[in-house]
Amino acid sequence: MLNAQFSMKPDLYLLFFTDDCPYEEELQIILLDKHLKLMDGVKLGGMYTPGILSDIREEGENQLSFAFFSGIRTILQLHPEGFTQLIRRLPPRVRPLRHRFLGKHYLSVRNT
């Protein structure tokens, strides 16, 4: 289910989808370019881990924050120029949508 969508600079689109499964909810965040080509994405969730997407806020240019897991605020940062990282560092229960060894990443995620 599409829960939220954002138009980001420069000509990028960020989409938030959930599976609508109350006891094992999964959030997928997808970044598309202006031609609707998948650029990057992450999944948040885990087995028997409930989550509810709420309180999405723009925290400045190319940065959003939201709540998904109880008591945890998550910051999503868009890097339009992309970055390369040998080992992509993501918080617990967050994994990449696609594994790209030495590929460019455009989204970073951290918990507060």
PDB file of N, CA and C in Angstrom:
ATOM      1  N   MET A   1       0.837  -1.150   0.000  1.00  0.00           N
ATOM      2  CA  MET A   1       0.000   0.000   0.000  1.00  0.00           C
ATOM      3  C   MET A   1       0.902   1.239   0.000  1.00  0.00           C
ATOM      4  N   LEU A   2       0.629   2.183  -0.894  1.00  0.00           N
ATOM      5  CA  LEU A   2       1.386   3.436  -0.935  1.00  0.00           C
ATOM      6  C   LEU A   2       0.930   4.321   0.221  1.00  0.00           C
ATOM      7  N   ASN A   3       1.862   4.663   1.121  1.00  0.00           N
ATOM      8  CA  ASN A   3       1.537   5.470   2.291  1.00  0.00           C
ATOM      9  C   ASN A   3       1.929   6.929   2.148  1.00  0.00           C
ATOM     10  N   ALA A   4       3.009   7.195   1.409  1.00  0.00           N
ATOM     11  CA  ALA A   4       3.471   8.580   1.259  1.00  0.00           C
ATOM     12  C   ALA A   4       4.351   8.672   0.019  1.00  0.00           C
ATOM     13  N   GLN A   5       4.384   9.867  -0.557  1.00  0.00           N
ATOM     14  CA  GLN A   5       5.258  10.115  -1.700  1.00  0.00           C
ATOM     15  C   GLN A   5       5.771  11.542  -1.618  1.00  0.00           C
ATOM     16  N   PHE A   6       7.006  11.713  -2.057  1.00  0.00           N
ATOM     17  CA  PHE A   6       7.655  13.014  -1.998  1.00  0.00           C
ATOM     18  C   PHE A   6       8.393  13.274  -3.296  1.00  0.00           C
ATOM     19  N   SER A   7       8.329  14.503  -3.753  1.00  0.00           N
ATOM     20  CA  SER A   7       9.139  14.953  -4.879  1.00  0.00           C
ATOM     21  C   SER A   7      10.373  15.607  -4.282  1.00  0.00           C
ATOM     22  N   MET A   8      11.532  15.078  -4.627  1.00  0.00           N
ATOM     23  CA  MET A   8      12.790  15.569  -4.060  1.00  0.00           C
ATOM     24  C   MET A   8      13.620  16.207  -5.165  1.00  0.00           C
ATOM     25  N   LYS A   9      14.529  17.077  -4.772  1.00  0.00           N
ATOM     26  CA  LYS A   9      15.419  17.708  -5.750  1.00  0.00           C
ATOM     27  C   LYS A   9      16.603  16.792  -5.993  1.00  0.00           C
ATOM     28  N   PRO A  10      17.155  16.693  -7.146  1.00  0.00           N
ATOM     29  CA  PRO A  10      16.713  17.205  -8.439  1.00  0.00           C
ATOM     30  C   PRO A  10      15.915  16.142  -9.214  1.00  0.00           C
ATOM     31  N   ASP A  11      14.654  16.338  -9.406  1.00  0.00           N
ATOM     32  CA  ASP A  11      13.771  15.451 -10.184  1.00  0.00           C
ATOM     33  C   ASP A  11      13.797  13.999  -9.714  1.00  0.00           C
ATOM     34  N   LEU A  12      13.717  13.795  -8.418  1.00  0.00           N
ATOM     35  CA  LEU A  12      13.690  12.451  -7.847  1.00  0.00           C
ATOM     36  C   LEU A  12      12.398  12.269  -7.065  1.00  0.00           C
ATOM     37  N   TYR A  13      11.984  11.007  -6.929  1.00  0.00           N
ATOM     38  CA  TYR A  13      10.741  10.706  -6.222  1.00  0.00           C
ATOM     39  C   TYR A  13      11.002   9.646  -5.168  1.00  0.00           C
ATOM     40  N   LEU A  14      10.483   9.895  -3.982  1.00  0.00           N
ATOM     41  CA  LEU A  14      10.641   8.991  -2.858  1.00  0.00           C
ATOM     42  C   LEU A  14       9.264   8.441  -2.502  1.00  0.00           C
ATOM     43  N   LEU A  15       9.128   7.110  -2.472  1.00  0.00           N
ATOM     44  CA  LEU A  15       7.850   6.464  -2.201  1.00  0.00           C
ATOM     45  C   LEU A  15       7.968   5.582  -0.964  1.00  0.00           C
ATOM     46  N   PHE A  16       6.949   5.612  -0.107  1.00  0.00           N
ATOM     47  CA  PHE A  16       6.881   4.807   1.102  1.00  0.00           C
ATOM     48  C   PHE A  16       5.734   3.807   0.949  1.00  0.00           C
ATOM     49  N   PHE A  17       6.053   2.516   0.983  1.00  0.00           N
ATOM     50  CA  PHE A  17       5.053   1.455   0.865  1.00  0.00           C
ATOM     51  C   PHE A  17       5.076   0.582   2.118  1.00  0.00           C
ATOM     52  N   THR A  18       3.902   0.115   2.548  1.00  0.00           N
ATOM     53  CA  THR A  18       3.820  -0.892   3.606  1.00  0.00           C
ATOM     54  C   THR A  18       3.039  -2.089   3.079  1.00  0.00           C
ATOM     55  N   ASP A  19       3.209  -3.233   3.763  1.00  0.00           N
ATOM     56  CA  ASP A  19       2.564  -4.470   3.333  1.00  0.00           C
ATOM     57  C   ASP A  19       1.181  -4.670   3.931  1.00  0.00           C
ATOM     58  N   ASP A  20       0.820  -3.864   4.925  1.00  0.00           N
ATOM     59  CA  ASP A  20      -0.468  -3.961   5.601  1.00  0.00           C
ATOM     60  C   ASP A  20      -0.638  -5.324   6.273  1.00  0.00           C
ATOM     61  N   CYS A  21       0.404  -5.734   6.992  1.00  0.00           N
ATOM     62  CA  CYS A  21       0.372  -6.979   7.768  1.00  0.00           C
ATOM     63  C   CYS A  21       0.668  -6.598   9.217  1.00  0.00           C
ATOM     64  N   PRO A  22      -0.327  -6.601  10.096  1.00  0.00           N
ATOM     65  CA  PRO A  22      -0.180  -5.997  11.428  1.00  0.00           C
ATOM     66  C   PRO A  22       0.915  -6.579  12.314  1.00  0.00           C
ATOM     67  N   TYR A  23       1.256  -7.865  12.180  1.00  0.00           N
ATOM     68  CA  TYR A  23       2.231  -8.451  13.101  1.00  0.00           C
ATOM     69  C   TYR A  23       3.633  -8.553  12.518  1.00  0.00           C
ATOM     70  N   GLU A  24       3.767  -8.389  11.228  1.00  0.00           N
ATOM     71  CA  GLU A  24       5.084  -8.412  10.577  1.00  0.00           C
ATOM     72  C   GLU A  24       5.123  -7.326   9.508  1.00  0.00           C
ATOM     73  N   GLU A  25       4.768  -6.135   9.883  1.00  0.00           N
ATOM     74  CA  GLU A  25       4.737  -5.029   8.919  1.00  0.00           C
ATOM     75  C   GLU A  25       6.132  -4.763   8.381  1.00  0.00           C
ATOM     76  N   GLU A  26       6.194  -4.460   7.106  1.00  0.00           N
ATOM     77  CA  GLU A  26       7.456  -4.103   6.468  1.00  0.00           C
ATOM     78  C   GLU A  26       7.254  -2.796   5.711  1.00  0.00           C
ATOM     79  N   LEU A  27       8.204  -1.904   5.855  1.00  0.00           N
ATOM     80  CA  LEU A  27       8.181  -0.620   5.154  1.00  0.00           C
ATOM     81  C   LEU A  27       9.248  -0.663   4.073  1.00  0.00           C
ATOM     82  N   GLN A  28       8.846  -0.342   2.856  1.00  0.00           N
ATOM     83  CA  GLN A  28       9.798  -0.235   1.754  1.00  0.00           C
ATOM     84  C   GLN A  28       9.852   1.224   1.324  1.00  0.00           C
ATOM     85  N   ILE A  29      11.065   1.747   1.230  1.00  0.00           N
ATOM     86  CA  ILE A  29      11.285   3.118   0.773  1.00  0.00           C
ATOM     87  C   ILE A  29      12.036   3.027  -0.541  1.00  0.00           C
ATOM     88  N   ILE A  30      11.457   3.604  -1.577  1.00  0.00           N
ATOM     89  CA  ILE A  30      11.990   3.466  -2.927  1.00  0.00           C
ATOM     90  C   ILE A  30      12.307   4.846  -3.491  1.00  0.00           C
ATOM     91  N   LEU A  31      13.481   4.972  -4.100  1.00  0.00           N
ATOM     92  CA  LEU A  31      13.884   6.204  -4.765  1.00  0.00           C
ATOM     93  C   LEU A  31      13.874   5.980  -6.269  1.00  0.00           C
ATOM     94  N   LEU A  32      13.116   6.819  -6.990  1.00  0.00           N
ATOM     95  CA  LEU A  32      13.017   6.738  -8.448  1.00  0.00           C
ATOM     96  C   LEU A  32      13.551   8.015  -9.073  1.00  0.00           C
ATOM     97  N   ASP A  33      14.120   7.877 -10.274  1.00  0.00           N
ATOM     98  CA  ASP A  33      14.550   9.078 -10.997  1.00  0.00           C
ATOM     99  C   ASP A  33      13.378   9.621 -11.821  1.00  0.00           C
ATOM    100  N   LYS A  34      13.626  10.660 -12.611  1.00  0.00           N
ATOM    101  CA  LYS A  34      12.536  11.302 -13.370  1.00  0.00           C
ATOM    102  C   LYS A  34      11.955  10.397 -14.449  1.00  0.00           C
ATOM    103  N   HIS A  35      12.668   9.319 -14.806  1.00  0.00           N
ATOM    104  CA  HIS A  35      12.169   8.353 -15.789  1.00  0.00           C
ATOM    105  C   HIS A  35      11.550   7.139 -15.091  1.00  0.00           C
ATOM    106  N   LEU A  36      11.366   7.249 -13.762  1.00  0.00           N
ATOM    107  CA  LEU A  36      10.799   6.203 -12.907  1.00  0.00           C
ATOM    108  C   LEU A  36      11.672   4.948 -12.833  1.00  0.00           C
ATOM    109  N   LYS A  37      12.976   5.147 -13.015  1.00  0.00           N
ATOM    110  CA  LYS A  37      13.948   4.059 -12.870  1.00  0.00           C
ATOM    111  C   LYS A  37      14.349   3.958 -11.396  1.00  0.00           C
ATOM    112  N   LEU A  38      14.399   2.716 -10.891  1.00  0.00           N
ATOM    113  CA  LEU A  38      14.794   2.487  -9.510  1.00  0.00           C
ATOM    114  C   LEU A  38      16.262   2.865  -9.308  1.00  0.00           C
ATOM    115  N   MET A  39      16.509   3.793  -8.379  1.00  0.00           N
ATOM    116  CA  MET A  39      17.876   4.213  -8.074  1.00  0.00           C
ATOM    117  C   MET A  39      18.394   3.573  -6.793  1.00  0.00           C
ATOM    118  N   ASP A  40      17.519   3.451  -5.798  1.00  0.00           N
ATOM    119  CA  ASP A  40      17.927   2.910  -4.514  1.00  0.00           C
ATOM    120  C   ASP A  40      16.670   2.576  -3.713  1.00  0.00           C
ATOM    121  N   GLY A  41      16.857   1.847  -2.647  1.00  0.00           N
ATOM    122  CA  GLY A  41      15.730   1.523  -1.786  1.00  0.00           C
ATOM    123  C   GLY A  41      16.190   0.769  -0.557  1.00  0.00           C
ATOM    124  N   VAL A  42      15.379   0.848   0.491  1.00  0.00           N
ATOM    125  CA  VAL A  42      15.637   0.119   1.721  1.00  0.00           C
ATOM    126  C   VAL A  42      14.328  -0.476   2.238  1.00  0.00           C
ATOM    127  N   LYS A  43      14.475  -1.542   3.035  1.00  0.00           N
ATOM    128  CA  LYS A  43      13.339  -2.175   3.694  1.00  0.00           C
ATOM    129  C   LYS A  43      13.558  -2.098   5.192  1.00  0.00           C
ATOM    130  N   LEU A  44      12.513  -1.786   5.920  1.00  0.00           N
ATOM    131  CA  LEU A  44      12.550  -1.800   7.371  1.00  0.00           C
ATOM    132  C   LEU A  44      11.556  -2.836   7.843  1.00  0.00           C
ATOM    133  N   GLY A  45      11.977  -3.701   8.746  1.00  0.00           N
ATOM    134  CA  GLY A  45      11.078  -4.709   9.277  1.00  0.00           C
ATOM    135  C   GLY A  45      11.840  -5.931   9.716  1.00  0.00           C
ATOM    136  N   GLY A  46      11.128  -6.825  10.351  1.00  0.00           N
ATOM    137  CA  GLY A  46      11.719  -8.068  10.797  1.00  0.00           C
ATOM    138  C   GLY A  46      10.627  -9.042  11.178  1.00  0.00           C
ATOM    139  N   MET A  47      11.003 -10.296  11.266  1.00  0.00           N
ATOM    140  CA  MET A  47      10.041 -11.321  11.617  1.00  0.00           C
ATOM    141  C   MET A  47       9.424 -11.024  12.986  1.00  0.00           C
ATOM    142  N   TYR A  48       8.128 -11.064  13.060  1.00  0.00           N
ATOM    143  CA  TYR A  48       7.355 -10.814  14.286  1.00  0.00           C
ATOM    144  C   TYR A  48       7.632  -9.445  14.890  1.00  0.00           C
ATOM    145  N   THR A  49       7.957  -8.481  14.047  1.00  0.00           N
ATOM    146  CA  THR A  49       8.238  -7.122  14.499  1.00  0.00           C
ATOM    147  C   THR A  49       7.161  -6.186  13.965  1.00  0.00           C
ATOM    148  N   PRO A  50       6.279  -5.715  14.826  1.00  0.00           N
ATOM    149  CA  PRO A  50       5.242  -4.797  14.352  1.00  0.00           C
ATOM    150  C   PRO A  50       5.823  -3.417  14.053  1.00  0.00           C
ATOM    151  N   GLY A  51       5.206  -2.737  13.135  1.00  0.00           N
ATOM    152  CA  GLY A  51       5.613  -1.375  12.813  1.00  0.00           C
ATOM    153  C   GLY A  51       4.432  -0.602  12.260  1.00  0.00           C
ATOM    154  N   ILE A  52       4.384   0.667  12.581  1.00  0.00           N
ATOM    155  CA  ILE A  52       3.342   1.550  12.060  1.00  0.00           C
ATOM    156  C   ILE A  52       4.032   2.819  11.577  1.00  0.00           C
ATOM    157  N   LEU A  53       3.872   3.135  10.310  1.00  0.00           N
ATOM    158  CA  LEU A  53       4.470   4.353   9.754  1.00  0.00           C
ATOM    159  C   LEU A  53       3.668   5.557  10.220  1.00  0.00           C
ATOM    160  N   SER A  54       4.352   6.507  10.833  1.00  0.00           N
ATOM    161  CA  SER A  54       3.670   7.708  11.322  1.00  0.00           C
ATOM    162  C   SER A  54       4.642   8.877  11.416  1.00  0.00           C
ATOM    163  N   ASP A  55       4.058  10.030  11.551  1.00  0.00           N
ATOM    164  CA  ASP A  55       4.799  11.267  11.850  1.00  0.00           C
ATOM    165  C   ASP A  55       5.963  11.526  10.885  1.00  0.00           C
ATOM    166  N   ILE A  56       5.682  11.469   9.581  1.00  0.00           N
ATOM    167  CA  ILE A  56       6.710  11.774   8.580  1.00  0.00           C
ATOM    168  C   ILE A  56       6.894  13.280   8.521  1.00  0.00           C
ATOM    169  N   ARG A  57       8.141  13.724   8.657  1.00  0.00           N
ATOM    170  CA  ARG A  57       8.445  15.164   8.639  1.00  0.00           C
ATOM    171  C   ARG A  57       9.617  15.452   7.714  1.00  0.00           C
ATOM    172  N   GLU A  58       9.522  16.563   7.015  1.00  0.00           N
ATOM    173  CA  GLU A  58      10.680  17.045   6.262  1.00  0.00           C
ATOM    174  C   GLU A  58      11.578  17.765   7.252  1.00  0.00           C
ATOM    175  N   GLU A  59      12.828  17.368   7.301  1.00  0.00           N
ATOM    176  CA  GLU A  59      13.785  17.923   8.261  1.00  0.00           C
ATOM    177  C   GLU A  59      14.788  18.849   7.585  1.00  0.00           C
ATOM    178  N   GLY A  60      14.510  19.273   6.402  1.00  0.00           N
ATOM    179  CA  GLY A  60      15.437  20.094   5.640  1.00  0.00           C
ATOM    180  C   GLY A  60      15.527  19.539   4.239  1.00  0.00           C
ATOM    181  N   GLU A  61      16.342  20.181   3.432  1.00  0.00           N
ATOM    182  CA  GLU A  61      16.474  19.728   2.057  1.00  0.00           C
ATOM    183  C   GLU A  61      17.065  18.317   2.014  1.00  0.00           C
ATOM    184  N   ASN A  62      16.372  17.415   1.343  1.00  0.00           N
ATOM    185  CA  ASN A  62      16.813  16.035   1.136  1.00  0.00           C
ATOM    186  C   ASN A  62      16.910  15.203   2.408  1.00  0.00           C
ATOM    187  N   GLN A  63      16.120  15.553   3.415  1.00  0.00           N
ATOM    188  CA  GLN A  63      16.124  14.757   4.644  1.00  0.00           C
ATOM    189  C   GLN A  63      14.718  14.674   5.223  1.00  0.00           C
ATOM    190  N   LEU A  64      14.319  13.459   5.592  1.00  0.00           N
ATOM    191  CA  LEU A  64      13.017  13.207   6.212  1.00  0.00           C
ATOM    192  C   LEU A  64      13.237  12.440   7.503  1.00  0.00           C
ATOM    193  N   SER A  65      12.303  12.588   8.427  1.00  0.00           N
ATOM    194  CA  SER A  65      12.308  11.736   9.610  1.00  0.00           C
ATOM    195  C   SER A  65      10.914  11.132   9.746  1.00  0.00           C
ATOM    196  N   PHE A  66      10.864   9.971  10.384  1.00  0.00           N
ATOM    197  CA  PHE A  66       9.582   9.296  10.561  1.00  0.00           C
ATOM    198  C   PHE A  66       9.702   8.294  11.703  1.00  0.00           C
ATOM    199  N   ALA A  67       8.554   7.816  12.164  1.00  0.00           N
ATOM    200  CA  ALA A  67       8.496   6.755  13.163  1.00  0.00           C
ATOM    201  C   ALA A  67       7.944   5.517  12.473  1.00  0.00           C
ATOM    202  N   PHE A  68       8.546   4.377  12.727  1.00  0.00           N
ATOM    203  CA  PHE A  68       8.018   3.109  12.227  1.00  0.00           C
ATOM    204  C   PHE A  68       8.016   2.071  13.343  1.00  0.00           C
ATOM    205  N   PHE A  69       9.163   1.878  13.981  1.00  0.00           N
ATOM    206  CA  PHE A  69       9.235   0.982  15.135  1.00  0.00           C
ATOM    207  C   PHE A  69       8.940   1.794  16.386  1.00  0.00           C
ATOM    208  N   SER A  70       8.245   1.202  17.322  1.00  0.00           N
ATOM    209  CA  SER A  70       7.845   1.890  18.547  1.00  0.00           C
ATOM    210  C   SER A  70       9.054   2.474  19.282  1.00  0.00           C
ATOM    211  N   GLY A  71       8.986   3.763  19.574  1.00  0.00           N
ATOM    212  CA  GLY A  71      10.025   4.426  20.346  1.00  0.00           C
ATOM    213  C   GLY A  71      11.286   4.781  19.583  1.00  0.00           C
ATOM    214  N   ILE A  72      11.310   4.559  18.274  1.00  0.00           N
ATOM    215  CA  ILE A  72      12.512   4.848  17.476  1.00  0.00           C
ATOM    216  C   ILE A  72      12.165   5.845  16.378  1.00  0.00           C
ATOM    217  N   ARG A  73      12.910   6.931  16.331  1.00  0.00           N
ATOM    218  CA  ARG A  73      12.771   7.918  15.262  1.00  0.00           C
ATOM    219  C   ARG A  73      13.856   7.618  14.230  1.00  0.00           C
ATOM    220  N   THR A  74      13.481   7.566  12.966  1.00  0.00           N
ATOM    221  CA  THR A  74      14.413   7.219  11.896  1.00  0.00           C
ATOM    222  C   THR A  74      14.620   8.426  10.990  1.00  0.00           C
ATOM    223  N   ILE A  75      15.874   8.675  10.633  1.00  0.00           N
ATOM    224  CA  ILE A  75      16.241   9.764   9.726  1.00  0.00           C
ATOM    225  C   ILE A  75      16.643   9.153   8.390  1.00  0.00           C
ATOM    226  N   LEU A  76      16.025   9.628   7.323  1.00  0.00           N
ATOM    227  CA  LEU A  76      16.345   9.194   5.963  1.00  0.00           C
ATOM    228  C   LEU A  76      16.977  10.376   5.235  1.00  0.00           C
ATOM    229  N   GLN A  77      18.196  10.194   4.748  1.00  0.00           N
ATOM    230  CA  GLN A  77      18.924  11.252   4.047  1.00  0.00           C
ATOM    231  C   GLN A  77      19.094  10.854   2.594  1.00  0.00           C
ATOM    232  N   LEU A  78      18.740  11.762   1.693  1.00  0.00           N
ATOM    233  CA  LEU A  78      18.936  11.559   0.260  1.00  0.00           C
ATOM    234  C   LEU A  78      20.241  12.231  -0.140  1.00  0.00           C
ATOM    235  N   HIS A  79      21.066  11.485  -0.874  1.00  0.00           N
ATOM    236  CA  HIS A  79      22.331  11.999  -1.399  1.00  0.00           C
ATOM    237  C   HIS A  79      22.215  11.994  -2.926  1.00  0.00           C
ATOM    238  N   PRO A  80      21.776  13.105  -3.539  1.00  0.00           N
ATOM    239  CA  PRO A  80      21.527  13.125  -4.985  1.00  0.00           C
ATOM    240  C   PRO A  80      22.741  12.752  -5.832  1.00  0.00           C
ATOM    241  N   GLU A  81      23.940  13.047  -5.342  1.00  0.00           N
ATOM    242  CA  GLU A  81      25.156  12.737  -6.094  1.00  0.00           C
ATOM    243  C   GLU A  81      25.571  11.274  -5.925  1.00  0.00           C
ATOM    244  N   GLY A  82      25.008  10.609  -4.921  1.00  0.00           N
ATOM    245  CA  GLY A  82      25.328   9.215  -4.654  1.00  0.00           C
ATOM    246  C   GLY A  82      26.636   9.062  -3.892  1.00  0.00           C
ATOM    247  N   PHE A  83      26.820   7.917  -3.297  1.00  0.00           N
ATOM    248  CA  PHE A  83      28.064   7.600  -2.596  1.00  0.00           C
ATOM    249  C   PHE A  83      28.332   6.107  -2.737  1.00  0.00           C
ATOM    250  N   THR A  84      29.586   5.738  -2.659  1.00  0.00           N
ATOM    251  CA  THR A  84      29.986   4.337  -2.756  1.00  0.00           C
ATOM    252  C   THR A  84      30.537   3.911  -1.409  1.00  0.00           C
ATOM    253  N   GLN A  85      30.119   2.740  -0.967  1.00  0.00           N
ATOM    254  CA  GLN A  85      30.562   2.225   0.320  1.00  0.00           C
ATOM    255  C   GLN A  85      30.740   0.723   0.176  1.00  0.00           C
ATOM    256  N   LEU A  86      31.900   0.217   0.532  1.00  0.00           N
ATOM    257  CA  LEU A  86      32.167  -1.207   0.400  1.00  0.00           C
ATOM    258  C   LEU A  86      31.156  -2.014   1.206  1.00  0.00           C
ATOM    259  N   ILE A  87      30.982  -1.657   2.467  1.00  0.00           N
ATOM    260  CA  ILE A  87      29.987  -2.292   3.325  1.00  0.00           C
ATOM    261  C   ILE A  87      28.997  -1.213   3.739  1.00  0.00           C
ATOM    262  N   ARG A  88      27.781  -1.345   3.275  1.00  0.00           N
ATOM    263  CA  ARG A  88      26.754  -0.340   3.575  1.00  0.00           C
ATOM    264  C   ARG A  88      26.321  -0.493   5.029  1.00  0.00           C
ATOM    265  N   ARG A  89      26.471   0.568   5.785  1.00  0.00           N
ATOM    266  CA  ARG A  89      26.117   0.540   7.202  1.00  0.00           C
ATOM    267  C   ARG A  89      24.662   0.984   7.361  1.00  0.00           C
ATOM    268  N   LEU A  90      23.852   0.066   7.870  1.00  0.00           N
ATOM    269  CA  LEU A  90      22.437   0.343   8.097  1.00  0.00           C
ATOM    270  C   LEU A  90      22.084  -0.072   9.520  1.00  0.00           C
ATOM    271  N   PRO A  91      21.096   0.598  10.120  1.00  0.00           N
ATOM    272  CA  PRO A  91      20.685   0.238  11.481  1.00  0.00           C
ATOM    273  C   PRO A  91      20.058  -1.168  11.527  1.00  0.00           C
ATOM    274  N   PRO A  92      19.891  -1.715  12.739  1.00  0.00           N
ATOM    275  CA  PRO A  92      19.217  -3.005  12.868  1.00  0.00           C
ATOM    276  C   PRO A  92      17.826  -2.972  12.239  1.00  0.00           C
ATOM    277  N   ARG A  93      17.416  -4.063  11.662  1.00  0.00           N
ATOM    278  CA  ARG A  93      16.115  -4.249  11.008  1.00  0.00           C
ATOM    279  C   ARG A  93      15.934  -3.380   9.763  1.00  0.00           C
ATOM    280  N   VAL A  94      17.042  -2.871   9.220  1.00  0.00           N
ATOM    281  CA  VAL A  94      17.015  -2.124   7.953  1.00  0.00           C
ATOM    282  C   VAL A  94      17.956  -2.836   7.002  1.00  0.00           C
ATOM    283  N   ARG A  95      17.479  -3.112   5.799  1.00  0.00           N
ATOM    284  CA  ARG A  95      18.336  -3.773   4.807  1.00  0.00           C
ATOM    285  C   ARG A  95      18.111  -3.156   3.435  1.00  0.00           C
ATOM    286  N   PRO A  96      19.077  -3.278   2.560  1.00  0.00           N
ATOM    287  CA  PRO A  96      18.932  -2.679   1.227  1.00  0.00           C
ATOM    288  C   PRO A  96      17.885  -3.414   0.405  1.00  0.00           C
ATOM    289  N   LEU A  97      17.230  -2.685  -0.455  1.00  0.00           N
ATOM    290  CA  LEU A  97      16.258  -3.288  -1.361  1.00  0.00           C
ATOM    291  C   LEU A  97      16.979  -4.165  -2.382  1.00  0.00           C
ATOM    292  N   ARG A  98      18.120  -3.682  -2.844  1.00  0.00           N
ATOM    293  CA  ARG A  98      18.974  -4.442  -3.769  1.00  0.00           C
ATOM    294  C   ARG A  98      20.400  -4.400  -3.244  1.00  0.00           C
ATOM    295  N   HIS A  99      21.085  -5.509  -3.340  1.00  0.00           N
ATOM    296  CA  HIS A  99      22.493  -5.547  -2.926  1.00  0.00           C
ATOM    297  C   HIS A  99      23.354  -5.173  -4.131  1.00  0.00           C
ATOM    298  N   ARG A 100      24.063  -4.071  -3.992  1.00  0.00           N
ATOM    299  CA  ARG A 100      24.945  -3.626  -5.077  1.00  0.00           C
ATOM    300  C   ARG A 100      26.358  -3.491  -4.530  1.00  0.00           C
ATOM    301  N   PHE A 101      27.149  -4.504  -4.742  1.00  0.00           N
ATOM    302  CA  PHE A 101      28.527  -4.477  -4.276  1.00  0.00           C
ATOM    303  C   PHE A 101      29.285  -3.392  -5.034  1.00  0.00           C
ATOM    304  N   LEU A 102      29.845  -2.453  -4.321  1.00  0.00           N
ATOM    305  CA  LEU A 102      30.581  -1.306  -4.866  1.00  0.00           C
ATOM    306  C   LEU A 102      29.720  -0.443  -5.797  1.00  0.00           C
ATOM    307  N   GLY A 103      28.417  -0.553  -5.709  1.00  0.00           N
ATOM    308  CA  GLY A 103      27.530   0.297  -6.499  1.00  0.00           C
ATOM    309  C   GLY A 103      27.244   1.599  -5.767  1.00  0.00           C
ATOM    310  N   LYS A 104      26.641   2.534  -6.465  1.00  0.00           N
ATOM    311  CA  LYS A 104      26.286   3.806  -5.854  1.00  0.00           C
ATOM    312  C   LYS A 104      25.022   3.661  -5.027  1.00  0.00           C
ATOM    313  N   HIS A 105      25.035   4.307  -3.871  1.00  0.00           N
ATOM    314  CA  HIS A 105      23.875   4.369  -2.993  1.00  0.00           C
ATOM    315  C   HIS A 105      23.441   5.832  -2.918  1.00  0.00           C
ATOM    316  N   TYR A 106      22.152   6.030  -2.772  1.00  0.00           N
ATOM    317  CA  TYR A 106      21.617   7.392  -2.728  1.00  0.00           C
ATOM    318  C   TYR A 106      20.860   7.673  -1.443  1.00  0.00           C
ATOM    319  N   LEU A 107      20.597   6.654  -0.633  1.00  0.00           N
ATOM    320  CA  LEU A 107      19.872   6.810   0.603  1.00  0.00           C
ATOM    321  C   LEU A 107      20.728   6.335   1.767  1.00  0.00           C
ATOM    322  N   SER A 108      20.724   7.096   2.850  1.00  0.00           N
ATOM    323  CA  SER A 108      21.324   6.636   4.094  1.00  0.00           C
ATOM    324  C   SER A 108      20.252   6.715   5.178  1.00  0.00           C
ATOM    325  N   VAL A 109      20.354   5.796   6.137  1.00  0.00           N
ATOM    326  CA  VAL A 109      19.350   5.673   7.189  1.00  0.00           C
ATOM    327  C   VAL A 109      20.067   5.600   8.530  1.00  0.00           C
ATOM    328  N   ARG A 110      19.516   6.302   9.514  1.00  0.00           N
ATOM    329  CA  ARG A 110      20.043   6.191  10.881  1.00  0.00           C
ATOM    330  C   ARG A 110      18.894   6.376  11.858  1.00  0.00           C
ATOM    331  N   ASN A 111      19.051   5.787  13.010  1.00  0.00           N
ATOM    332  CA  ASN A 111      18.042   5.919  14.072  1.00  0.00           C
ATOM    333  C   ASN A 111      18.512   6.913  15.114  1.00  0.00           C
ATOM    334  N   THR A 112      17.552   7.583  15.727  1.00  0.00           N
ATOM    335  CA  THR A 112      17.897   8.522  16.790  1.00  0.00           C
ATOM    336  C   THR A 112      17.306   8.049  18.105  1.00  0.00           C
TER     337      THR A 112
END
